[in-house]
Amino acid sequence: MMEIDRRIRAKEFMQLLSIGKDKFYSMVNCGDIRQPVRLSEKDVFWYSSYVKNKVEEHKTESDMIAHT
């Protein structure tokens, strides 16, 4: 059974990372978050498998900062 890789929009991605728009887009621009898949100008997303990895990574970093 193949798992369908859901599409995550920027708004949801930001909520999952608990960061604002400015921080989110600066992370995209500097390459911390890879460029989204663009089907058209309005249809822009990341795959959930990628988002999940990024959120885990982000959590670990925030936890490390919180514990120092």
PQR file with spaces between the fields and no chain letter, atoms N, CA, C, O and H, PARSE charges and radii, in Angstrom:
ATOM       1  N    MET     1       0.853   -1.199    0.000 -0.4000 1.5000
ATOM       2  CA   MET     1       0.000    0.000    0.000 -0.0000 2.0000
ATOM       3  C    MET     1       0.888    1.248    0.000  0.5500 1.7000
ATOM       4  O    MET     1       1.675    1.460    0.923 -0.5500 1.4000
ATOM       5  N    MET     2       0.757    2.047   -1.015 -0.4000 1.5000
ATOM       6  CA   MET     2       1.570    3.254   -1.117 -0.0000 2.0000
ATOM       7  C    MET     2       0.946    4.394   -0.316  0.5500 1.7000
ATOM       8  O    MET     2      -0.260    4.631   -0.390 -0.5500 1.4000
ATOM       9  H    MET     2       0.118    1.875   -1.765  0.4000 1.0000
ATOM      10  N    GLU     3       1.764    5.080    0.433 -0.4000 1.5000
ATOM      11  CA   GLU     3       1.261    6.232    1.174 -0.0000 2.0000
ATOM      12  C    GLU     3       1.274    7.451    0.274  0.5500 1.7000
ATOM      13  O    GLU     3       2.277    7.752   -0.373 -0.5500 1.4000
ATOM      14  H    GLU     3       2.744    4.887    0.493  0.4000 1.0000
ATOM      15  N    ILE     4       0.160    8.144    0.242 -0.4000 1.5000
ATOM      16  CA   ILE     4       0.064    9.342   -0.587 -0.0000 2.0000
ATOM      17  C    ILE     4       0.755   10.489    0.146  0.5500 1.7000
ATOM      18  O    ILE     4       0.471   10.757    1.313 -0.5500 1.4000
ATOM      19  H    ILE     4      -0.655    7.900    0.767  0.4000 1.0000
ATOM      20  N    ASP     5       1.653   11.149   -0.549 -0.4000 1.5000
ATOM      21  CA   ASP     5       2.376   12.274    0.029 -0.0000 2.0000
ATOM      22  C    ASP     5       1.507   13.522   -0.106  0.5500 1.7000
ATOM      23  O    ASP     5       1.381   14.097   -1.187 -0.5500 1.4000
ATOM      24  H    ASP     5       1.883   10.930   -1.497  0.4000 1.0000
ATOM      25  N    ARG     6       0.921   13.921    0.998 -0.4000 1.5000
ATOM      26  CA   ARG     6       0.009   15.060    1.002 -0.0000 2.0000
ATOM      27  C    ARG     6       0.752   16.352    0.665  0.5500 1.7000
ATOM      28  O    ARG     6       1.953   16.476    0.902 -0.5500 1.4000
ATOM      29  H    ARG     6       1.023   13.454    1.877  0.4000 1.0000
ATOM      30  N    ARG     7       0.017   17.301    0.113 -0.4000 1.5000
ATOM      31  CA   ARG     7       0.600   18.605   -0.209 -0.0000 2.0000
ATOM      32  C    ARG     7       0.346   19.583    0.927  0.5500 1.7000
ATOM      33  O    ARG     7      -0.788   19.757    1.372 -0.5500 1.4000
ATOM      34  H    ARG     7      -0.959   17.201   -0.079  0.4000 1.0000
ATOM      35  N    ILE     8       1.405   20.212    1.384 -0.4000 1.5000
ATOM      36  CA   ILE     8       1.314   21.180    2.473 -0.0000 2.0000
ATOM      37  C    ILE     8       1.547   22.576    1.907  0.5500 1.7000
ATOM      38  O    ILE     8       2.551   22.823    1.238 -0.5500 1.4000
ATOM      39  H    ILE     8       2.327   20.071    1.022  0.4000 1.0000
ATOM      40  N    ARG     9       0.623   23.477    2.177 -0.4000 1.5000
ATOM      41  CA   ARG     9       0.752   24.863    1.731 -0.0000 2.0000
ATOM      42  C    ARG     9       1.591   25.647    2.734  0.5500 1.7000
ATOM      43  O    ARG     9       1.779   25.218    3.872 -0.5500 1.4000
ATOM      44  H    ARG     9      -0.192   23.276    2.721  0.4000 1.0000
ATOM      45  N    ALA    10       2.088   26.790    2.301 -0.4000 1.5000
ATOM      46  CA   ALA    10       2.956   27.616    3.139 -0.0000 2.0000
ATOM      47  C    ALA    10       2.321   27.930    4.499  0.5500 1.7000
ATOM      48  O    ALA    10       2.981   27.844    5.535 -0.5500 1.4000
ATOM      49  H    ALA    10       1.935   27.138    1.376  0.4000 1.0000
ATOM      50  N    LYS    11       1.051   28.289    4.484 -0.4000 1.5000
ATOM      51  CA   LYS    11       0.376   28.678    5.723 -0.0000 2.0000
ATOM      52  C    LYS    11       0.424   27.554    6.768  0.5500 1.7000
ATOM      53  O    LYS    11       0.709   27.789    7.942 -0.5500 1.4000
ATOM      54  H    LYS    11       0.514   28.358    3.642  0.4000 1.0000
ATOM      55  N    GLU    12       0.139   26.336    6.311 -0.4000 1.5000
ATOM      56  CA   GLU    12       0.161   25.188    7.222 -0.0000 2.0000
ATOM      57  C    GLU    12       1.587   24.875    7.662  0.5500 1.7000
ATOM      58  O    GLU    12       1.823   24.532    8.820 -0.5500 1.4000
ATOM      59  H    GLU    12      -0.093   26.145    5.357  0.4000 1.0000
ATOM      60  N    PHE    13       2.531   24.992    6.740 -0.4000 1.5000
ATOM      61  CA   PHE    13       3.946   24.752    7.028 -0.0000 2.0000
ATOM      62  C    PHE    13       4.401   25.700    8.146  0.5500 1.7000
ATOM      63  O    PHE    13       5.070   25.281    9.091 -0.5500 1.4000
ATOM      64  H    PHE    13       2.339   25.271    5.799  0.4000 1.0000
ATOM      65  N    MET    14       4.032   26.974    8.028 -0.4000 1.5000
ATOM      66  CA   MET    14       4.393   27.965    9.059 -0.0000 2.0000
ATOM      67  C    MET    14       3.798   27.602   10.409  0.5500 1.7000
ATOM      68  O    MET    14       4.464   27.707   11.439 -0.5500 1.4000
ATOM      69  H    MET    14       3.489   27.315    7.260  0.4000 1.0000
ATOM      70  N    GLN    15       2.543   27.175   10.398 -0.4000 1.5000
ATOM      71  CA   GLN    15       1.878   26.798   11.657 -0.0000 2.0000
ATOM      72  C    GLN    15       2.577   25.604   12.291  0.5500 1.7000
ATOM      73  O    GLN    15       2.779   25.573   13.505 -0.5500 1.4000
ATOM      74  H    GLN    15       2.002   27.089    9.561  0.4000 1.0000
ATOM      75  N    LEU    16       2.943   24.627   11.478 -0.4000 1.5000
ATOM      76  CA   LEU    16       3.626   23.435   11.988 -0.0000 2.0000
ATOM      77  C    LEU    16       4.979   23.783   12.600  0.5500 1.7000
ATOM      78  O    LEU    16       5.404   23.179   13.585 -0.5500 1.4000
ATOM      79  H    LEU    16       2.778   24.653   10.492  0.4000 1.0000
ATOM      80  N    LEU    17       5.643   24.759   12.006 -0.4000 1.5000
ATOM      81  CA   LEU    17       6.947   25.186   12.523 -0.0000 2.0000
ATOM      82  C    LEU    17       6.812   26.228   13.638  0.5500 1.7000
ATOM      83  O    LEU    17       7.788   26.566   14.308 -0.5500 1.4000
ATOM      84  H    LEU    17       5.299   25.250   11.206  0.4000 1.0000
ATOM      85  N    SER    18       5.593   26.728   13.823 -0.4000 1.5000
ATOM      86  CA   SER    18       5.306   27.825   14.770 -0.0000 2.0000
ATOM      87  C    SER    18       6.197   29.039   14.510  0.5500 1.7000
ATOM      88  O    SER    18       6.791   29.599   15.431 -0.5500 1.4000
ATOM      89  H    SER    18       4.801   26.454   13.279  0.4000 1.0000
ATOM      90  N    ILE    19       6.278   29.428   13.257 -0.4000 1.5000
ATOM      91  CA   ILE    19       7.024   30.641   12.922 -0.0000 2.0000
ATOM      92  C    ILE    19       6.159   31.534   12.052  0.5500 1.7000
ATOM      93  O    ILE    19       5.197   31.074   11.437 -0.5500 1.4000
ATOM      94  H    ILE    19       5.795   28.973   12.508  0.4000 1.0000
ATOM      95  N    GLY    20       6.505   32.809   12.002 -0.4000 1.5000
ATOM      96  CA   GLY    20       5.764   33.772   11.201 -0.0000 2.0000
ATOM      97  C    GLY    20       6.215   33.769    9.755  0.5500 1.7000
ATOM      98  O    GLY    20       7.188   33.120    9.373 -0.5500 1.4000
ATOM      99  H    GLY    20       7.287   33.182   12.502  0.4000 1.0000
ATOM     100  N    LYS    21       5.466   34.522    8.969 -0.4000 1.5000
ATOM     101  CA   LYS    21       5.700   34.620    7.533 -0.0000 2.0000
ATOM     102  C    LYS    21       7.110   35.105    7.195  0.5500 1.7000
ATOM     103  O    LYS    21       7.772   34.533    6.328 -0.5500 1.4000
ATOM     104  H    LYS    21       4.675   35.050    9.279  0.4000 1.0000
ATOM     105  N    ASP    22       7.572   36.157    7.877 -0.4000 1.5000
ATOM     106  CA   ASP    22       8.894   36.722    7.568 -0.0000 2.0000
ATOM     107  C    ASP    22       9.996   35.707    7.801  0.5500 1.7000
ATOM     108  O    ASP    22      10.859   35.502    6.947 -0.5500 1.4000
ATOM     109  H    ASP    22       7.034   36.621    8.581  0.4000 1.0000
ATOM     110  N    LYS    23       9.959   35.076    8.961 -0.4000 1.5000
ATOM     111  CA   LYS    23      10.975   34.077    9.301 -0.0000 2.0000
ATOM     112  C    LYS    23      10.899   32.905    8.320  0.5500 1.7000
ATOM     113  O    LYS    23      11.926   32.406    7.860 -0.5500 1.4000
ATOM     114  H    LYS    23       9.258   35.243    9.655  0.4000 1.0000
ATOM     115  N    PHE    24       9.686   32.476    8.007 -0.4000 1.5000
ATOM     116  CA   PHE    24       9.489   31.354    7.098 -0.0000 2.0000
ATOM     117  C    PHE    24      10.113   31.642    5.742  0.5500 1.7000
ATOM     118  O    PHE    24      10.897   30.847    5.224 -0.5500 1.4000
ATOM     119  H    PHE    24       8.852   32.882    8.380  0.4000 1.0000
ATOM     120  N    TYR    25       9.753   32.792    5.170 -0.4000 1.5000
ATOM     121  CA   TYR    25      10.275   33.099    3.833 -0.0000 2.0000
ATOM     122  C    TYR    25      11.763   33.397    3.830  0.5500 1.7000
ATOM     123  O    TYR    25      12.433   33.173    2.822 -0.5500 1.4000
ATOM     124  H    TYR    25       9.116   33.438    5.591  0.4000 1.0000
ATOM     125  N    SER    26      12.293   33.898    4.940 -0.4000 1.5000
ATOM     126  CA   SER    26      13.742   34.103    4.962 -0.0000 2.0000
ATOM     127  C    SER    26      14.442   32.743    5.027  0.5500 1.7000
ATOM     128  O    SER    26      15.538   32.591    4.486 -0.5500 1.4000
ATOM     129  H    SER    26      11.748   34.080    5.758  0.4000 1.0000
ATOM     130  N    MET    27      13.825   31.754    5.681 -0.4000 1.5000
ATOM     131  CA   MET    27      14.393   30.398    5.698 -0.0000 2.0000
ATOM     132  C    MET    27      14.355   29.772    4.302  0.5500 1.7000
ATOM     133  O    MET    27      15.274   29.055    3.908 -0.5500 1.4000
ATOM     134  H    MET    27      12.935   31.878    6.120  0.4000 1.0000
ATOM     135  N    VAL    28      13.278   30.055    3.559 -0.4000 1.5000
ATOM     136  CA   VAL    28      13.176   29.549    2.181 -0.0000 2.0000
ATOM     137  C    VAL    28      14.241   30.220    1.318  0.5500 1.7000
ATOM     138  O    VAL    28      14.929   29.560    0.538 -0.5500 1.4000
ATOM     139  H    VAL    28      12.531   30.638    3.879  0.4000 1.0000
ATOM     140  N    ASN    29      14.370   31.534    1.466 -0.4000 1.5000
ATOM     141  CA   ASN    29      15.322   32.289    0.644 -0.0000 2.0000
ATOM     142  C    ASN    29      16.766   31.916    0.911  0.5500 1.7000
ATOM     143  O    ASN    29      17.585   31.916   -0.008 -0.5500 1.4000
ATOM     144  H    ASN    29      13.811   32.070    2.100  0.4000 1.0000
ATOM     145  N    CYS    30      17.094   31.594    2.168 -0.4000 1.5000
ATOM     146  CA   CYS    30      18.501   31.256    2.448 -0.0000 2.0000
ATOM     147  C    CYS    30      18.762   29.759    2.320  0.5500 1.7000
ATOM     148  O    CYS    30      19.879   29.304    2.564 -0.5500 1.4000
ATOM     149  H    CYS    30      16.429   31.593    2.915  0.4000 1.0000
ATOM     150  N    GLY    31      17.746   28.990    1.943 -0.4000 1.5000
ATOM     151  CA   GLY    31      17.970   27.578    1.664 -0.0000 2.0000
ATOM     152  C    GLY    31      17.758   26.638    2.848  0.5500 1.7000
ATOM     153  O    GLY    31      17.951   25.431    2.706 -0.5500 1.4000
ATOM     154  H    GLY    31      16.838   29.359    1.745  0.4000 1.0000
ATOM     155  N    ASP    32      17.366   27.161    4.018 -0.4000 1.5000
ATOM     156  CA   ASP    32      17.058   26.285    5.156 -0.0000 2.0000
ATOM     157  C    ASP    32      15.828   25.443    4.859  0.5500 1.7000
ATOM     158  O    ASP    32      15.713   24.299    5.298 -0.5500 1.4000
ATOM     159  H    ASP    32      17.209   28.142    4.133  0.4000 1.0000
ATOM     160  N    ILE    33      14.919   26.031    4.111 -0.4000 1.5000
ATOM     161  CA   ILE    33      13.747   25.298    3.628 -0.0000 2.0000
ATOM     162  C    ILE    33      13.838   25.331    2.114  0.5500 1.7000
ATOM     163  O    ILE    33      14.025   26.391    1.516 -0.5500 1.4000
ATOM     164  H    ILE    33      15.011   26.960    3.755  0.4000 1.0000
ATOM     165  N    ARG    34      13.705   24.161    1.495 -0.4000 1.5000
ATOM     166  CA   ARG    34      13.874   24.146    0.041 -0.0000 2.0000
ATOM     167  C    ARG    34      12.712   24.818   -0.668  0.5500 1.7000
ATOM     168  O    ARG    34      11.618   24.961   -0.122 -0.5500 1.4000
ATOM     169  H    ARG    34      13.553   23.300    1.980  0.4000 1.0000
ATOM     170  N    GLN    35      12.977   25.221   -1.886 -0.4000 1.5000
ATOM     171  CA   GLN    35      11.966   25.887   -2.716 -0.0000 2.0000
ATOM     172  C    GLN    35      10.760   24.953   -2.882  0.5500 1.7000
ATOM     173  O    GLN    35      10.918   23.737   -2.994 -0.5500 1.4000
ATOM     174  H    GLN    35      13.866   25.105   -2.330  0.4000 1.0000
ATOM     175  N    PRO    36       9.569   25.528   -2.895 -0.5600 1.5000
ATOM     176  CA   PRO    36       8.373   24.690   -3.041  0.2800 2.0000
ATOM     177  C    PRO    36       8.194   24.151   -4.449  0.5500 1.7000
ATOM     178  O    PRO    36       8.842   24.607   -5.392 -0.5500 1.4000
ATOM     179  N    VAL    37       7.314   23.183   -4.575 -0.4000 1.5000
ATOM     180  CA   VAL    37       6.902   22.684   -5.884 -0.0000 2.0000
ATOM     181  C    VAL    37       5.889   23.697   -6.403  0.5500 1.7000
ATOM     182  O    VAL    37       4.930   24.038   -5.711 -0.5500 1.4000
ATOM     183  H    VAL    37       6.788   22.813   -3.809  0.4000 1.0000
ATOM     184  N    ARG    38       6.107   24.170   -7.615 -0.4000 1.5000
ATOM     185  CA   ARG    38       5.188   25.158   -8.193 -0.0000 2.0000
ATOM     186  C    ARG    38       4.475   24.584   -9.409  0.5500 1.7000
ATOM     187  O    ARG    38       5.084   24.327  -10.447 -0.5500 1.4000
ATOM     188  H    ARG    38       6.886   23.892   -8.177  0.4000 1.0000
ATOM     189  N    LEU    39       3.161   24.389   -9.255 -0.4000 1.5000
ATOM     190  CA   LEU    39       2.383   23.914  -10.397 -0.0000 2.0000
ATOM     191  C    LEU    39       1.902   25.099  -11.216  0.5500 1.7000
ATOM     192  O    LEU    39       1.731   25.007  -12.432 -0.5500 1.4000
ATOM     193  H    LEU    39       2.665   24.597   -8.412  0.4000 1.0000
ATOM     194  N    SER    40       1.687   26.218  -10.525 -0.4000 1.5000
ATOM     195  CA   SER    40       1.331   27.475  -11.185 -0.0000 2.0000
ATOM     196  C    SER    40       1.682   28.573  -10.194  0.5500 1.7000
ATOM     197  O    SER    40       2.190   28.290   -9.109 -0.5500 1.4000
ATOM     198  H    SER    40       1.826   26.293   -9.538  0.4000 1.0000
ATOM     199  N    GLU    41       1.420   29.802  -10.550 -0.4000 1.5000
ATOM     200  CA   GLU    41       1.773   30.901   -9.659 -0.0000 2.0000
ATOM     201  C    GLU    41       1.051   30.782   -8.318  0.5500 1.7000
ATOM     202  O    GLU    41       1.614   31.100   -7.270 -0.5500 1.4000
ATOM     203  H    GLU    41       1.008   30.032  -11.431  0.4000 1.0000
ATOM     204  N    LYS    42      -0.191   30.326   -8.359 -0.4000 1.5000
ATOM     205  CA   LYS    42      -0.995   30.223   -7.142 -0.0000 2.0000
ATOM     206  C    LYS    42      -0.854   28.856   -6.468  0.5500 1.7000
ATOM     207  O    LYS    42      -1.054   28.735   -5.260 -0.5500 1.4000
ATOM     208  H    LYS    42      -0.649   30.068   -9.210  0.4000 1.0000
ATOM     209  N    ASP    43      -0.515   27.844   -7.238 -0.4000 1.5000
ATOM     210  CA   ASP    43      -0.464   26.483   -6.707 -0.0000 2.0000
ATOM     211  C    ASP    43       0.960   26.108   -6.318  0.5500 1.7000
ATOM     212  O    ASP    43       1.745   25.622   -7.132 -0.5500 1.4000
ATOM     213  H    ASP    43      -0.352   27.943   -8.220  0.4000 1.0000
ATOM     214  N    VAL    44       1.267   26.352   -5.040 -0.4000 1.5000
ATOM     215  CA   VAL    44       2.618   26.182   -4.516 -0.0000 2.0000
ATOM     216  C    VAL    44       2.539   25.342   -3.254  0.5500 1.7000
ATOM     217  O    VAL    44       1.719   25.620   -2.379 -0.5500 1.4000
ATOM     218  H    VAL    44       0.630   26.746   -4.379  0.4000 1.0000
ATOM     219  N    PHE    45       3.373   24.323   -3.144 -0.4000 1.5000
ATOM     220  CA   PHE    45       3.299   23.459   -1.968 -0.0000 2.0000
ATOM     221  C    PHE    45       4.604   22.700   -1.736  0.5500 1.7000
ATOM     222  O    PHE    45       5.500   22.693   -2.579 -0.5500 1.4000
ATOM     223  H    PHE    45       4.040   24.097   -3.855  0.4000 1.0000
ATOM     224  N    TRP    46       4.681   22.071   -0.580 -0.4000 1.5000
ATOM     225  CA   TRP    46       5.756   21.133   -0.260 -0.0000 2.0000
ATOM     226  C    TRP    46       5.097   19.801    0.041  0.5500 1.7000
ATOM     227  O    TRP    46       3.944   19.762    0.470 -0.5500 1.4000
ATOM     228  H    TRP    46       3.952   22.077    0.105  0.4000 1.0000
ATOM     229  N    TYR    47       5.813   18.714   -0.176 -0.4000 1.5000
ATOM     230  CA   TYR    47       5.264   17.403    0.159 -0.0000 2.0000
ATOM     231  C    TYR    47       5.368   17.156    1.659  0.5500 1.7000
ATOM     232  O    TYR    47       6.331   17.571    2.305 -0.5500 1.4000
ATOM     233  H    TYR    47       6.750   18.746   -0.524  0.4000 1.0000
ATOM     234  N    SER    48       4.361   16.475    2.202 -0.4000 1.5000
ATOM     235  CA   SER    48       4.287   16.272    3.652 -0.0000 2.0000
ATOM     236  C    SER    48       5.501   15.534    4.222  0.5500 1.7000
ATOM     237  O    SER    48       5.908   15.802    5.352 -0.5500 1.4000
ATOM     238  H    SER    48       3.579   16.138    1.678  0.4000 1.0000
ATOM     239  N    SER    49       6.085   14.608    3.452 -0.4000 1.5000
ATOM     240  CA   SER    49       7.258   13.879    3.950 -0.0000 2.0000
ATOM     241  C    SER    49       8.413   14.846    4.221  0.5500 1.7000
ATOM     242  O    SER    49       9.127   14.711    5.215 -0.5500 1.4000
ATOM     243  H    SER    49       5.754   14.390    2.534  0.4000 1.0000
ATOM     244  N    TYR    50       8.584   15.811    3.336 -0.4000 1.5000
ATOM     245  CA   TYR    50       9.632   16.824    3.523 -0.0000 2.0000
ATOM     246  C    TYR    50       9.301   17.718    4.716  0.5500 1.7000
ATOM     247  O    TYR    50      10.163   18.008    5.545 -0.5500 1.4000
ATOM     248  H    TYR    50       8.003   15.920    2.529  0.4000 1.0000
ATOM     249  N    VAL    51       8.042   18.150    4.791 -0.4000 1.5000
ATOM     250  CA   VAL    51       7.600   19.032    5.870 -0.0000 2.0000
ATOM     251  C    VAL    51       7.815   18.351    7.219  0.5500 1.7000
ATOM     252  O    VAL    51       8.285   18.977    8.169 -0.5500 1.4000
ATOM     253  H    VAL    51       7.342   17.914    4.117  0.4000 1.0000
ATOM     254  N    LYS    52       7.472   17.082    7.295 -0.4000 1.5000
ATOM     255  CA   LYS    52       7.620   16.307    8.531 -0.0000 2.0000
ATOM     256  C    LYS    52       9.079   16.296    8.994  0.5500 1.7000
ATOM     257  O    LYS    52       9.364   16.509   10.172 -0.5500 1.4000
ATOM     258  H    LYS    52       7.090   16.574    6.523  0.4000 1.0000
ATOM     259  N    ASN    53       9.987   16.049    8.069 -0.4000 1.5000
ATOM     260  CA   ASN    53      11.414   16.053    8.404 -0.0000 2.0000
ATOM     261  C    ASN    53      11.863   17.421    8.894  0.5500 1.7000
ATOM     262  O    ASN    53      12.613   17.526    9.864 -0.5500 1.4000
ATOM     263  H    ASN    53       9.756   15.876    7.112  0.4000 1.0000
ATOM     264  N    LYS    54      11.404   18.458    8.225 -0.4000 1.5000
ATOM     265  CA   LYS    54      11.787   19.826    8.599 -0.0000 2.0000
ATOM     266  C    LYS    54      11.262   20.180    9.984  0.5500 1.7000
ATOM     267  O    LYS    54      11.972   20.787   10.785 -0.5500 1.4000
ATOM     268  H    LYS    54      10.794   18.373    7.437  0.4000 1.0000
ATOM     269  N    VAL    55      10.017   19.800   10.266 -0.4000 1.5000
ATOM     270  CA   VAL    55       9.411   20.106   11.560 -0.0000 2.0000
ATOM     271  C    VAL    55      10.174   19.384   12.667  0.5500 1.7000
ATOM     272  O    VAL    55      10.430   19.962   13.723 -0.5500 1.4000
ATOM     273  H    VAL    55       9.440   19.307    9.615  0.4000 1.0000
ATOM     274  N    GLU    56      10.537   18.125   12.429 -0.4000 1.5000
ATOM     275  CA   GLU    56      11.323   17.363   13.415 -0.0000 2.0000
ATOM     276  C    GLU    56      12.667   18.045   13.670  0.5500 1.7000
ATOM     277  O    GLU    56      13.088   18.215   14.815 -0.5500 1.4000
ATOM     278  H    GLU    56      10.329   17.656   11.570  0.4000 1.0000
ATOM     279  N    GLU    57      13.321   18.427   12.591 -0.4000 1.5000
ATOM     280  CA   GLU    57      14.619   19.110   12.660 -0.0000 2.0000
ATOM     281  C    GLU    57      14.492   20.404   13.463  0.5500 1.7000
ATOM     282  O    GLU    57      15.306   20.694   14.340 -0.5500 1.4000
ATOM     283  H    GLU    57      12.979   18.289   11.661  0.4000 1.0000
ATOM     284  N    HIS    58      13.460   21.167   13.145 -0.4000 1.5000
ATOM     285  CA   HIS    58      13.215   22.460   13.777 -0.0000 2.0000
ATOM     286  C    HIS    58      12.960   22.292   15.278  0.5500 1.7000
ATOM     287  O    HIS    58      13.448   23.071   16.097 -0.5500 1.4000
ATOM     288  H    HIS    58      12.799   20.932   12.433  0.4000 1.0000
ATOM     289  N    LYS    59      12.180   21.251   15.618 -0.4000 1.5000
ATOM     290  CA   LYS    59      11.865   20.966   17.019 -0.0000 2.0000
ATOM     291  C    LYS    59      13.133   20.666   17.786  0.5500 1.7000
ATOM     292  O    LYS    59      13.337   21.179   18.886 -0.5500 1.4000
ATOM     293  H    LYS    59      11.784   20.619   14.952  0.4000 1.0000
ATOM     294  N    THR    60      13.986   19.835   17.209 -0.4000 1.5000
ATOM     295  CA   THR    60      15.242   19.453   17.848 -0.0000 2.0000
ATOM     296  C    THR    60      16.102   20.682   18.114  0.5500 1.7000
ATOM     297  O    THR    60      16.675   20.826   19.193 -0.5500 1.4000
ATOM     298  H    THR    60      13.820   19.418   16.315  0.4000 1.0000
ATOM     299  N    GLU    61      16.189   21.572   17.116 -0.4000 1.5000
ATOM     300  CA   GLU    61      16.972   22.790   17.282 -0.0000 2.0000
ATOM     301  C    GLU    61      16.392   23.676   18.380  0.5500 1.7000
ATOM     302  O    GLU    61      17.138   24.205   19.204 -0.5500 1.4000
ATOM     303  H    GLU    61      15.723   21.454   16.239  0.4000 1.0000
ATOM     304  N    SER    62      15.063   23.845   18.400 -0.4000 1.5000
ATOM     305  CA   SER    62      14.435   24.679   19.422 -0.0000 2.0000
ATOM     306  C    SER    62      14.632   24.062   20.808  0.5500 1.7000
ATOM     307  O    SER    62      14.862   24.770   21.788 -0.5500 1.4000
ATOM     308  H    SER    62      14.458   23.415   17.730  0.4000 1.0000
ATOM     309  N    ASP    63      14.539   22.735   20.872 -0.4000 1.5000
ATOM     310  CA   ASP    63      14.747   22.055   22.155 -0.0000 2.0000
ATOM     311  C    ASP    63      16.165   22.274   22.644  0.5500 1.7000
ATOM     312  O    ASP    63      16.387   22.516   23.831 -0.5500 1.4000
ATOM     313  H    ASP    63      14.352   22.160   20.075  0.4000 1.0000
ATOM     314  N    MET    64      17.128   22.189   21.731 -0.4000 1.5000
ATOM     315  CA   MET    64      18.523   22.395   22.099 -0.0000 2.0000
ATOM     316  C    MET    64      18.744   23.808   22.623  0.5500 1.7000
ATOM     317  O    MET    64      19.452   24.014   23.609 -0.5500 1.4000
ATOM     318  H    MET    64      16.947   21.993   20.767  0.4000 1.0000
ATOM     319  N    ILE    65      18.132   24.773   21.954 -0.4000 1.5000
ATOM     320  CA   ILE    65      18.260   26.178   22.384 -0.0000 2.0000
ATOM     321  C    ILE    65      17.598   26.359   23.747  0.5500 1.7000
ATOM     322  O    ILE    65      18.128   27.055   24.612 -0.5500 1.4000
ATOM     323  H    ILE    65      17.556   24.606   21.154  0.4000 1.0000
ATOM     324  N    ALA    66      16.442   25.732   23.934 -0.4000 1.5000
ATOM     325  CA   ALA    66      15.707   25.856   25.201 -0.0000 2.0000
ATOM     326  C    ALA    66      16.467   25.251   26.378  0.5500 1.7000
ATOM     327  O    ALA    66      16.321   25.695   27.517 -0.5500 1.4000
ATOM     328  H    ALA    66      16.011   25.166   23.231  0.4000 1.0000
ATOM     329  N    HIS    67      17.274   24.240   26.092 -0.4000 1.5000
ATOM     330  CA   HIS    67      17.969   23.545   27.173 -0.0000 2.0000
ATOM     331  C    HIS    67      19.359   24.076   27.502  0.5500 1.7000
ATOM     332  O    HIS    67      20.006   23.587   28.427 -0.5500 1.4000
ATOM     333  H    HIS    67      17.392   23.880   25.167  0.4000 1.0000
ATOM     334  N    THR    68      19.825   25.077   26.750 -0.4000 1.5000
ATOM     335  CA   THR    68      21.163   25.584   27.039 -0.0000 2.0000
ATOM     336  C    THR    68      21.107   26.786   27.966  0.5500 1.7000
ATOM     337  O    THR    68      22.147   27.344   28.316 -0.5500 1.4000
ATOM     338  H    THR    68      19.300   25.474   25.998  0.4000 1.0000
